[in-house]
Short mmCIF file of C-alpha atoms and ligand atoms in Angstrom, two decimals:
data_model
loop_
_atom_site.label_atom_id
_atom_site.label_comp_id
_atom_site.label_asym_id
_atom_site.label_seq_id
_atom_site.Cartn_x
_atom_site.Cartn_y
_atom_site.Cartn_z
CA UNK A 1 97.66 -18.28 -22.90
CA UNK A 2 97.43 -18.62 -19.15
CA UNK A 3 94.55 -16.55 -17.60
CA UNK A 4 95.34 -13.13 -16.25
CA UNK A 5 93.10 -13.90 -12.85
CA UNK A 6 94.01 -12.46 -9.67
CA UNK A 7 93.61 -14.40 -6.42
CA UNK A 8 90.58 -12.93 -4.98
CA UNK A 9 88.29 -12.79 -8.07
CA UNK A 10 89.25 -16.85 -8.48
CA UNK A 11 88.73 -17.43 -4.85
CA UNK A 12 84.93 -15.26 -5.17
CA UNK A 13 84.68 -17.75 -8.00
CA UNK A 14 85.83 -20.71 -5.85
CA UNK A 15 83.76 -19.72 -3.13
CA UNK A 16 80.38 -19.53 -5.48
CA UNK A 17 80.70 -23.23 -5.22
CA UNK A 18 79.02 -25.88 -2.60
CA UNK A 19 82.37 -27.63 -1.42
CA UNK A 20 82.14 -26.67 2.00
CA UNK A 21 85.63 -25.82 2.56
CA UNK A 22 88.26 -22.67 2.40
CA UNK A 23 90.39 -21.61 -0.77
CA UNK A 24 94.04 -21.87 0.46
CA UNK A 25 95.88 -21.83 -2.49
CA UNK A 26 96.04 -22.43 -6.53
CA UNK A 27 98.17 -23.44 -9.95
CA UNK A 28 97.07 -22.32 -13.03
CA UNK A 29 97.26 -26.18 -15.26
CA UNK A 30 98.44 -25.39 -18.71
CA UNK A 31 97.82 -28.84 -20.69
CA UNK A 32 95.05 -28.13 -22.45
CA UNK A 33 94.42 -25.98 -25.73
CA UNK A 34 91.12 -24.45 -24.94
CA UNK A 35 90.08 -23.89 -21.28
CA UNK A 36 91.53 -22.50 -18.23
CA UNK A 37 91.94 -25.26 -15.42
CA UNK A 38 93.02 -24.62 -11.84
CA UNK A 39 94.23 -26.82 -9.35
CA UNK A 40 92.82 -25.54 -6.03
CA UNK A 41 93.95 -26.73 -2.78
CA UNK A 42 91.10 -26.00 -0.33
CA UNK A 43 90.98 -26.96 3.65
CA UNK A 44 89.19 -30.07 4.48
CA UNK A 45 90.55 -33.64 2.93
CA UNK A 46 89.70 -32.70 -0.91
CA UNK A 47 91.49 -30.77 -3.31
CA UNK A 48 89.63 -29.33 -6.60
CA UNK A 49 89.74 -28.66 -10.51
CA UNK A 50 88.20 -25.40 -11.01
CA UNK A 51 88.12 -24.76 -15.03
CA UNK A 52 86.81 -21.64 -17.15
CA UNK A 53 84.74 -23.22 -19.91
CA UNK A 54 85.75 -21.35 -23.23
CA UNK A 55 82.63 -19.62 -24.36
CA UNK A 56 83.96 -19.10 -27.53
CA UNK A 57 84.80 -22.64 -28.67
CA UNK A 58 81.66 -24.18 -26.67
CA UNK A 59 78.52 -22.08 -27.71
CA UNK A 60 76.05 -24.25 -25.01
CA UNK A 61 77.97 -24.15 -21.82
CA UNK A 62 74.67 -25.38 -19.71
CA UNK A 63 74.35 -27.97 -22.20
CA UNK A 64 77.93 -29.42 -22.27
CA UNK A 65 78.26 -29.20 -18.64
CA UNK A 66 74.80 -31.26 -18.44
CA UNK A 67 76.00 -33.58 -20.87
CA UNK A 68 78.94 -34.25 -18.29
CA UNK A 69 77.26 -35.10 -15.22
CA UNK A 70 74.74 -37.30 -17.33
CA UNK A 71 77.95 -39.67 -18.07
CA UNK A 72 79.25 -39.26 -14.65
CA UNK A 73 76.08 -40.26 -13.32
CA UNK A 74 75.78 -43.15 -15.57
CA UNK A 75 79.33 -44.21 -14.89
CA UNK A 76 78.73 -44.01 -11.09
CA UNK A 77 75.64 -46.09 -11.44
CA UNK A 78 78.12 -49.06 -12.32
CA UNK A 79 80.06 -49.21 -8.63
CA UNK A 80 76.65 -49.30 -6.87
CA UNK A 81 79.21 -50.86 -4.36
CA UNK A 82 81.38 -47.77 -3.68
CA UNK A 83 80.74 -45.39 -1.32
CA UNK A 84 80.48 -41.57 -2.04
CA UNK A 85 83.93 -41.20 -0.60
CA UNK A 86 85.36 -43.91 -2.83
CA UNK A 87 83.49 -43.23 -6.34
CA UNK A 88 85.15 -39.56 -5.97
CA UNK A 89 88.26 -41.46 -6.49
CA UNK A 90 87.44 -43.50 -8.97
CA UNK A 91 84.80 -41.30 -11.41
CA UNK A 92 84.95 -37.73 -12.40
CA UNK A 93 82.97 -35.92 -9.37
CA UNK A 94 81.14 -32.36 -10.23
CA UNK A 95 80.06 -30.10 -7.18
CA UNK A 96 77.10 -27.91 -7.75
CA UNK A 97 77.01 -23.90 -6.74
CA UNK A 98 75.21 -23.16 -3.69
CA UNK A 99 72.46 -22.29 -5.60
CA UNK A 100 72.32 -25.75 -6.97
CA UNK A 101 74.08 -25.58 -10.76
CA UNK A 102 76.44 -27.27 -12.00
CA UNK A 103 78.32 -23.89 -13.63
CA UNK A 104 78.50 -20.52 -12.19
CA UNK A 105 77.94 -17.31 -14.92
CA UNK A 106 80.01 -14.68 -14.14
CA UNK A 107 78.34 -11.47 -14.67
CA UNK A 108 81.53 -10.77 -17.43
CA UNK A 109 79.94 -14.25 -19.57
CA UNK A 110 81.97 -16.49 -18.17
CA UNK A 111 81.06 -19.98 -17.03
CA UNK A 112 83.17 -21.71 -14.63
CA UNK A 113 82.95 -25.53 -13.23
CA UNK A 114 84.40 -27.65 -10.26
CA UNK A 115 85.31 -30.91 -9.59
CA UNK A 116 86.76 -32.93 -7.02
CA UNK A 117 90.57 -33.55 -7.98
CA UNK A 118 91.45 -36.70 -7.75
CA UNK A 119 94.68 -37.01 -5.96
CA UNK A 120 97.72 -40.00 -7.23
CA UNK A 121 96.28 -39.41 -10.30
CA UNK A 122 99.59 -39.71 -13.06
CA UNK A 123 99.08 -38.28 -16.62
CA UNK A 124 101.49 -38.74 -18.74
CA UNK A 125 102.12 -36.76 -22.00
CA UNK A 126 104.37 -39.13 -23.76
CA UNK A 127 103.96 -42.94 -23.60
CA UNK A 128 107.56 -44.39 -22.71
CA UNK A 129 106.04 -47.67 -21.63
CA UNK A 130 104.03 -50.53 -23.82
CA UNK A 131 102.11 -51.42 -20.35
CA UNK A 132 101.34 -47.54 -20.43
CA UNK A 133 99.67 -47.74 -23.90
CA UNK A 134 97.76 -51.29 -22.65
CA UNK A 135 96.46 -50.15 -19.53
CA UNK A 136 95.46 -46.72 -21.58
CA UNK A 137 93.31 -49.52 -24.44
CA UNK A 138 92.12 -50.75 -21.68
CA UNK A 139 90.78 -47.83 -20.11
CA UNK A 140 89.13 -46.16 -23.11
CA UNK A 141 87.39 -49.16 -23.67
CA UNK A 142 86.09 -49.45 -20.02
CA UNK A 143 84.47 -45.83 -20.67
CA UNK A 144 83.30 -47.27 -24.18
CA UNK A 145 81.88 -50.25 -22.71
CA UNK A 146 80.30 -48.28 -19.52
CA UNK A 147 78.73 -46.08 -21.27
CA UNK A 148 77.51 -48.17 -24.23
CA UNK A 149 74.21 -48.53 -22.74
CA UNK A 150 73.47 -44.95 -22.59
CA UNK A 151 71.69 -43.38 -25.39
CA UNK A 152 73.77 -41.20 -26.72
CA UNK A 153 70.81 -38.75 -28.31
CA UNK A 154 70.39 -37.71 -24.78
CA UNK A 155 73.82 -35.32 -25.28
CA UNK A 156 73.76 -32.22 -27.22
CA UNK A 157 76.20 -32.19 -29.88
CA UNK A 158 78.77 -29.95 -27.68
CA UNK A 159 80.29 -28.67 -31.19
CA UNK A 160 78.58 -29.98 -34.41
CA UNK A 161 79.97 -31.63 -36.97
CA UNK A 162 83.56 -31.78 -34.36
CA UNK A 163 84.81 -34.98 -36.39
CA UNK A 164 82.79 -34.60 -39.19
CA UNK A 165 85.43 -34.31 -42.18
CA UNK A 166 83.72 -32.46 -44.60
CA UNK A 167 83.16 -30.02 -42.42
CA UNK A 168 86.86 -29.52 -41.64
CA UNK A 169 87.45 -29.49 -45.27
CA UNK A 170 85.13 -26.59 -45.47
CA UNK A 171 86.84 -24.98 -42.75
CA UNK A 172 90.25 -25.86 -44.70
CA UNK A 173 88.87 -24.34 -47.86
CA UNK A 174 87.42 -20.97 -46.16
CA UNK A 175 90.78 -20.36 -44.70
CA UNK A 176 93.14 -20.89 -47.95
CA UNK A 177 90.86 -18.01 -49.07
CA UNK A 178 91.92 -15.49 -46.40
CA UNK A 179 95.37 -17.08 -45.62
CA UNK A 180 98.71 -14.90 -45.53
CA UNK A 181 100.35 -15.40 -48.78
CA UNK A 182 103.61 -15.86 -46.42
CA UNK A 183 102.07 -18.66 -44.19
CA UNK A 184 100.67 -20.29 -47.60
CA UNK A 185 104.00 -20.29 -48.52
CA UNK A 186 105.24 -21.77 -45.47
CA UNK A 187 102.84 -24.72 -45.62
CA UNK A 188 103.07 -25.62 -49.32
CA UNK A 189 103.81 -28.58 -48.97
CA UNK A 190 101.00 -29.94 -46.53
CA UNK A 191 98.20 -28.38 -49.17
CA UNK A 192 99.69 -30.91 -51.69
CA UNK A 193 99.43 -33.74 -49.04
CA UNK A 194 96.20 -32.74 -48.02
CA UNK A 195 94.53 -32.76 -51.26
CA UNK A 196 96.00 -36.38 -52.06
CA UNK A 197 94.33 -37.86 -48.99
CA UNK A 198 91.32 -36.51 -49.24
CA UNK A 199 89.03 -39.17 -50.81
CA UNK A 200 90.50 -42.17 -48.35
CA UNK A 201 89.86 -39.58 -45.54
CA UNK A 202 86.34 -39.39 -45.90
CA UNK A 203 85.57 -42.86 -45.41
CA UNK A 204 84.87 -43.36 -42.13
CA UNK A 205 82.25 -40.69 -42.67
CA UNK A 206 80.46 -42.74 -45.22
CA UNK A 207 80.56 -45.80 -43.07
CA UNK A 208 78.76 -43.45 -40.54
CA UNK A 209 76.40 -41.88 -42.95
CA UNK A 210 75.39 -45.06 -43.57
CA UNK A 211 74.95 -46.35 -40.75
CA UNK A 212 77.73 -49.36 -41.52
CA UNK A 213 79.04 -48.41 -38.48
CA UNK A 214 77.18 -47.09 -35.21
CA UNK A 215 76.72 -43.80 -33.81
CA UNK A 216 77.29 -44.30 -29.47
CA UNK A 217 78.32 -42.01 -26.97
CA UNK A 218 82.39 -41.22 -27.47
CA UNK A 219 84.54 -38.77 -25.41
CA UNK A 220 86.53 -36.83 -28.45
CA UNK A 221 89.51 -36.29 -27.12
CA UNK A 222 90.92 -38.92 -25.76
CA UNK A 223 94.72 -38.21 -26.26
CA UNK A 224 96.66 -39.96 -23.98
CA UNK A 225 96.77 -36.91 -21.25
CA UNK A 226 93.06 -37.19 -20.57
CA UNK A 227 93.65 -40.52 -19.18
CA UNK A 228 94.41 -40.74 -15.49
CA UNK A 229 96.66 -43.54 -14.40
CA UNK A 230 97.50 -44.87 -10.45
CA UNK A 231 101.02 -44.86 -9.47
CA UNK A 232 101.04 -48.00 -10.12
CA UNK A 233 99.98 -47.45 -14.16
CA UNK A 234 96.71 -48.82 -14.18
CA UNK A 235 93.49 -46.54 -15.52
CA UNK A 236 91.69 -44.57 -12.53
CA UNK A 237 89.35 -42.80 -15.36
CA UNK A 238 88.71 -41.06 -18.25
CA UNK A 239 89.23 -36.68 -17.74
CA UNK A 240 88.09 -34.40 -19.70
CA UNK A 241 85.13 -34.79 -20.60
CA UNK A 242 84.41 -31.70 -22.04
CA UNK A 243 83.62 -32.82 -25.65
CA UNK A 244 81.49 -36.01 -24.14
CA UNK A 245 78.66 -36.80 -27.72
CA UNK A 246 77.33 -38.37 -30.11
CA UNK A 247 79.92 -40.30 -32.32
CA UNK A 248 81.68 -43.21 -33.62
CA UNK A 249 84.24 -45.33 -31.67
CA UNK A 250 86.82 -44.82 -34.59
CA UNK A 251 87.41 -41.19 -33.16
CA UNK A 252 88.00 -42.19 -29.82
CA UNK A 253 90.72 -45.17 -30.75
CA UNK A 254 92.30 -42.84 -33.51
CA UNK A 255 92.16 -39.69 -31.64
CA UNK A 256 94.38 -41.91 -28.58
CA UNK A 257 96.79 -43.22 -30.96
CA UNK A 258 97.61 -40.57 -32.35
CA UNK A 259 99.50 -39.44 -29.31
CA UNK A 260 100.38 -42.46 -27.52
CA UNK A 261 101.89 -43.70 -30.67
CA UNK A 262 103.97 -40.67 -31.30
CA UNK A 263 107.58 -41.17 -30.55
CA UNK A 264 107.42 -37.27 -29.46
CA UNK A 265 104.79 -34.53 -28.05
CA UNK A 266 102.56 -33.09 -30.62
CA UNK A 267 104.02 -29.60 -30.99
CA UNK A 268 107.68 -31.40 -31.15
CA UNK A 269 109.47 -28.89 -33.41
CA UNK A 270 112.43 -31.73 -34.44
CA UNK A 271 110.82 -34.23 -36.67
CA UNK A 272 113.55 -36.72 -36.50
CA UNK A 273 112.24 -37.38 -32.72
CA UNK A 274 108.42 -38.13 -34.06
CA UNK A 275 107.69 -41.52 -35.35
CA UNK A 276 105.02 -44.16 -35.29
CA UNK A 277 105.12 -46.89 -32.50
CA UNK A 278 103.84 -49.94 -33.94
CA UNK A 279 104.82 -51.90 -30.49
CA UNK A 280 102.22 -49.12 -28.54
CA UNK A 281 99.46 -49.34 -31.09
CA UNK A 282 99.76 -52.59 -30.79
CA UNK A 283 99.61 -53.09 -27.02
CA UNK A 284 96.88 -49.98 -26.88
CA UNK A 285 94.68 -52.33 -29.57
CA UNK A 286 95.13 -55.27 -27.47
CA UNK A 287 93.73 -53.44 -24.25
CA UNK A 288 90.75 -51.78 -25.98
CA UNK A 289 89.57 -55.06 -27.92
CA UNK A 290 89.50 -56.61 -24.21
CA UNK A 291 87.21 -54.47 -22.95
CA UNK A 292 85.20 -53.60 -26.14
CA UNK A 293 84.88 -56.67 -27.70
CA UNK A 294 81.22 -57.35 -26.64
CA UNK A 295 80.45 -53.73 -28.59
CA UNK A 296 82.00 -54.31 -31.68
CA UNK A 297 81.36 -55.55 -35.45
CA UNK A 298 84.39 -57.16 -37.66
CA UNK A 299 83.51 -54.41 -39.31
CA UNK A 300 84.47 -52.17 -36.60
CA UNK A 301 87.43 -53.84 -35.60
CA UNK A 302 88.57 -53.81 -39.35
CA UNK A 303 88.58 -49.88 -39.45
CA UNK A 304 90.83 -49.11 -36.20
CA UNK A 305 94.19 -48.71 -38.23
CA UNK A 306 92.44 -46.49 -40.69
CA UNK A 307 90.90 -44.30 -37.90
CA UNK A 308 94.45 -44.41 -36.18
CA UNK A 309 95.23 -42.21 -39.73
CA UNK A 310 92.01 -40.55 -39.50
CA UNK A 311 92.57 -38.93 -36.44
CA UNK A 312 96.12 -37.89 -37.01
CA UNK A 313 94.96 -36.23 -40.13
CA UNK A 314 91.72 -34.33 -39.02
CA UNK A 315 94.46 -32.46 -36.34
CA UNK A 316 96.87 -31.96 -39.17
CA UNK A 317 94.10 -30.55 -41.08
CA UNK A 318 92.63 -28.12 -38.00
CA UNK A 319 96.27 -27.06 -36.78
CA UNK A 320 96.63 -26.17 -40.46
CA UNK A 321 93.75 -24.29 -40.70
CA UNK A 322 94.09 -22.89 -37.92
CA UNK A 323 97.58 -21.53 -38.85
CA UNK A 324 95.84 -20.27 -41.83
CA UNK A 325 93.47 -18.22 -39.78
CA UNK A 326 95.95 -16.39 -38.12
CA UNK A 327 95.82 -18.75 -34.81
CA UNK A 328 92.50 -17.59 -33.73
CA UNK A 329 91.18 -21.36 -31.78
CA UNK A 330 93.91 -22.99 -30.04
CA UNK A 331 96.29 -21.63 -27.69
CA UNK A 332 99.73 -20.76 -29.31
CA UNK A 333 102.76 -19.39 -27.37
CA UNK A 334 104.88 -18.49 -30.63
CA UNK A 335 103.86 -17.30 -34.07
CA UNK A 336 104.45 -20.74 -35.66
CA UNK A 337 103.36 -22.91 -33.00
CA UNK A 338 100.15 -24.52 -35.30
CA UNK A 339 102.41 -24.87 -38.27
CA UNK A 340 104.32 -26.83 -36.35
CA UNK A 341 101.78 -28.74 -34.61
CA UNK A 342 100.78 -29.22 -38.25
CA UNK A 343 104.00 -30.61 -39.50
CA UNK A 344 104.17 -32.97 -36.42
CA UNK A 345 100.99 -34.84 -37.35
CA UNK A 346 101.79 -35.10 -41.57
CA UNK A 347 105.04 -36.77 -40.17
CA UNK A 348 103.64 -38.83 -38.30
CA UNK A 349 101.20 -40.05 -40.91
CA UNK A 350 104.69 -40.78 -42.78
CA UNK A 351 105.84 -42.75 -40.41
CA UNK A 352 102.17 -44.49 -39.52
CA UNK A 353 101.95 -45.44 -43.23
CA UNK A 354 105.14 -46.58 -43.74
CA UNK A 355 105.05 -48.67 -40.39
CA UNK A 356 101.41 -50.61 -41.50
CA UNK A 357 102.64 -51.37 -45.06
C1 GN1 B 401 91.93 -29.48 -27.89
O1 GN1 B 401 91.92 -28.12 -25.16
P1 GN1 B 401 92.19 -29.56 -25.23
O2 GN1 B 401 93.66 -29.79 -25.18
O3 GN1 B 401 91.39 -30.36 -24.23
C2 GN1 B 401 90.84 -29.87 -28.88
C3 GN1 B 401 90.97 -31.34 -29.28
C4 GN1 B 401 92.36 -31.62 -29.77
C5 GN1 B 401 93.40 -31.18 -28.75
C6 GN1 B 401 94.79 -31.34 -29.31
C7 GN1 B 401 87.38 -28.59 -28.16
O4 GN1 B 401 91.70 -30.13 -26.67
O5 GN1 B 401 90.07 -31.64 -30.31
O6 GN1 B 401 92.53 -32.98 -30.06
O7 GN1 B 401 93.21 -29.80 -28.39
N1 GN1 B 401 89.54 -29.61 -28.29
C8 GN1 B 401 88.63 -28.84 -28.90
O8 GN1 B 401 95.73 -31.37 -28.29
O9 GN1 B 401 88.80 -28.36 -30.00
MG1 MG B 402 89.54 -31.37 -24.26
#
């Protein structure tokens, strides 16, 4: 839902923050599931992204917001080359409130952020393009490889357990309990599906448990519209770093497949129009090995197609939930809009397994 905000309480907001320029005008953004982002323009040669940090979904604010800047920093410590000027185009820039945070509190609880907007920055939704779904490999890895040599137990866990399948399972569970016998109804035929995958869908937990594959810093949610392109479709950076933690690559390269691979967006109602693009998974594979392959075990490598499945599954599973729980954590604009979010991603896991037979 967009924000009911008038233009003076966003512009006291605005003006709470150290950018050293006038509020001329805004645009409510309306990509995202969870937060309220605004594009501002301001006087002055620098436009920015001021975004209400849902204090609902993201119980440490302070902490997430820290865990932010420590990447940004770190990433920024790789173009020691780049001027202030130039890194602000090139890395995710945060400005501080004038008295020195990086988040203002508004008296009602809410906690806002800023950033400097990069401008010619292209996101796309939909991948038309194999070069789009390279350059996008390419650019995950980059922020994989950049920040490999940060240690990741510095960063809170901004929502425990966020990939953590059992833990959506439980979720799962709690909600059949309470659901609407009509939405049950509605959604037979995903509970069946569910249950059948359950065992293979735990696996990439085990190898984590275990340690068989390593815990590093990963983004978590890395869908193909947090990744800023030039005009020219190369990477500028990684956005969104909201969910910036602990975790295993797997997440990252499933969680980006499973939208630059899908033939349609993810709340695509017509399921004729969503399949699996074997051509873009495997032009986004090529890209990220190029960049990652310093990081990375066989044994790594050999799990990417099953985390592509993973991923597409764990969002089947929360949209599902989530339609169980009466839509209470994402955004929805219509009564059905998680069921068919749902739907989207158990097609597309069709369509994915048929495609890697
Ligand atoms: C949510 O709000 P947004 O669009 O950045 C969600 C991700 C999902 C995504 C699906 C904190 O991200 O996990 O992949 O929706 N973020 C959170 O589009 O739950
Ligand atoms: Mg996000």
């Amino acid at each position: 839902m967009e924000l009911n905000i008038n233009t003076e309480t966003l512009k006291y907001i605005f003006n709470k923050f150290d950018h050293k320029s006038d509020y001329i005008s805004h645009t409510e953004l309306n990509s995202g599931h969870i937060n309220n982002t605004f594009l501002v323009k301001a006087s002055g040669t620098k436009n920015y992204i001021l975004q209400r940090i849902n204090h609902n979904v993201f119980k440490d604010i302070p902490g997430l917001v820290n865990n932010k800047i420590l990447i940004s920093n770190h990433i920024r410590s790789k173009y020691v080359h780049l001027s202030e000027e130039d890194l602000s185009k090139k890395v995710l820039s945060f400005v501080k409130t004038k008295e020195t945070n990086f988040y203002y509190h508004e008296e009602n609880g809410d906690f806002w952020n800023v950033m400097i907007f990069i401008a010619n920055g292209i996101t796309h939704d939909v991948v038309v393009d194999e070069e789009i779904a390279y350059e996008g490999g390419k650019l995950l890895g980059a922020f994989l490889n950049a920040t490999s040599d940060f240690d990741s137990s510095q960063l809170i866990d901004v929502i425990p357990n966020f990939h953590d399948m059992s833990f959506r399972f439980k979720q799962y569970a709690f909600s059949l309990q309470s659901a609407l016998k009509e939405r049950l109804e509605k959604a037979n035929i995903f509970i069946k599906i569910v249950s059948d995958l359950k065992t293979e869908m735990h696996i990439l937990q085990e190898l984590k448990e275990t340690k068989v594959i390593p815990v590093r810093v990963t983004h978590n949610d890395t869908k193909i519209s947090n990744s800023l392109f030039d005009n020219g479709n190369k990477g500028i950076c990684m956005i969104d770093t909201d969910t910036v933690m602990p975790g295993i690559i797997h997440y990252d390269f499933g969680d980006a497949i499973r939208t630059i691979c899908n033939t349609a967006v993810e709340d695509e109602k017509d399921l004729s129009k969503v399949e699996f693009n074997l051509a873009y998974y495997k032009a986004y594979e090529q890209g990220f090995l190029e960049k990652t392959k310093d990081l990375l075990t066989p044994t790594c490598v050999k799990y990417l197609p099953l985390a592509a499945k993973t991923m597409i599954f764990i969002m089947g599973l929360r949209f599902l939930t989530d339609y169980f729980n009466n839509d209470v954590y994402y955004k929805t604009r219509y009564p059905e809009h998680n069921l068919d979010r749902a739907r989207n991603q158990f097609k597309l896991i069709e369509s994915f397994s048929e495609k890697f037979k």
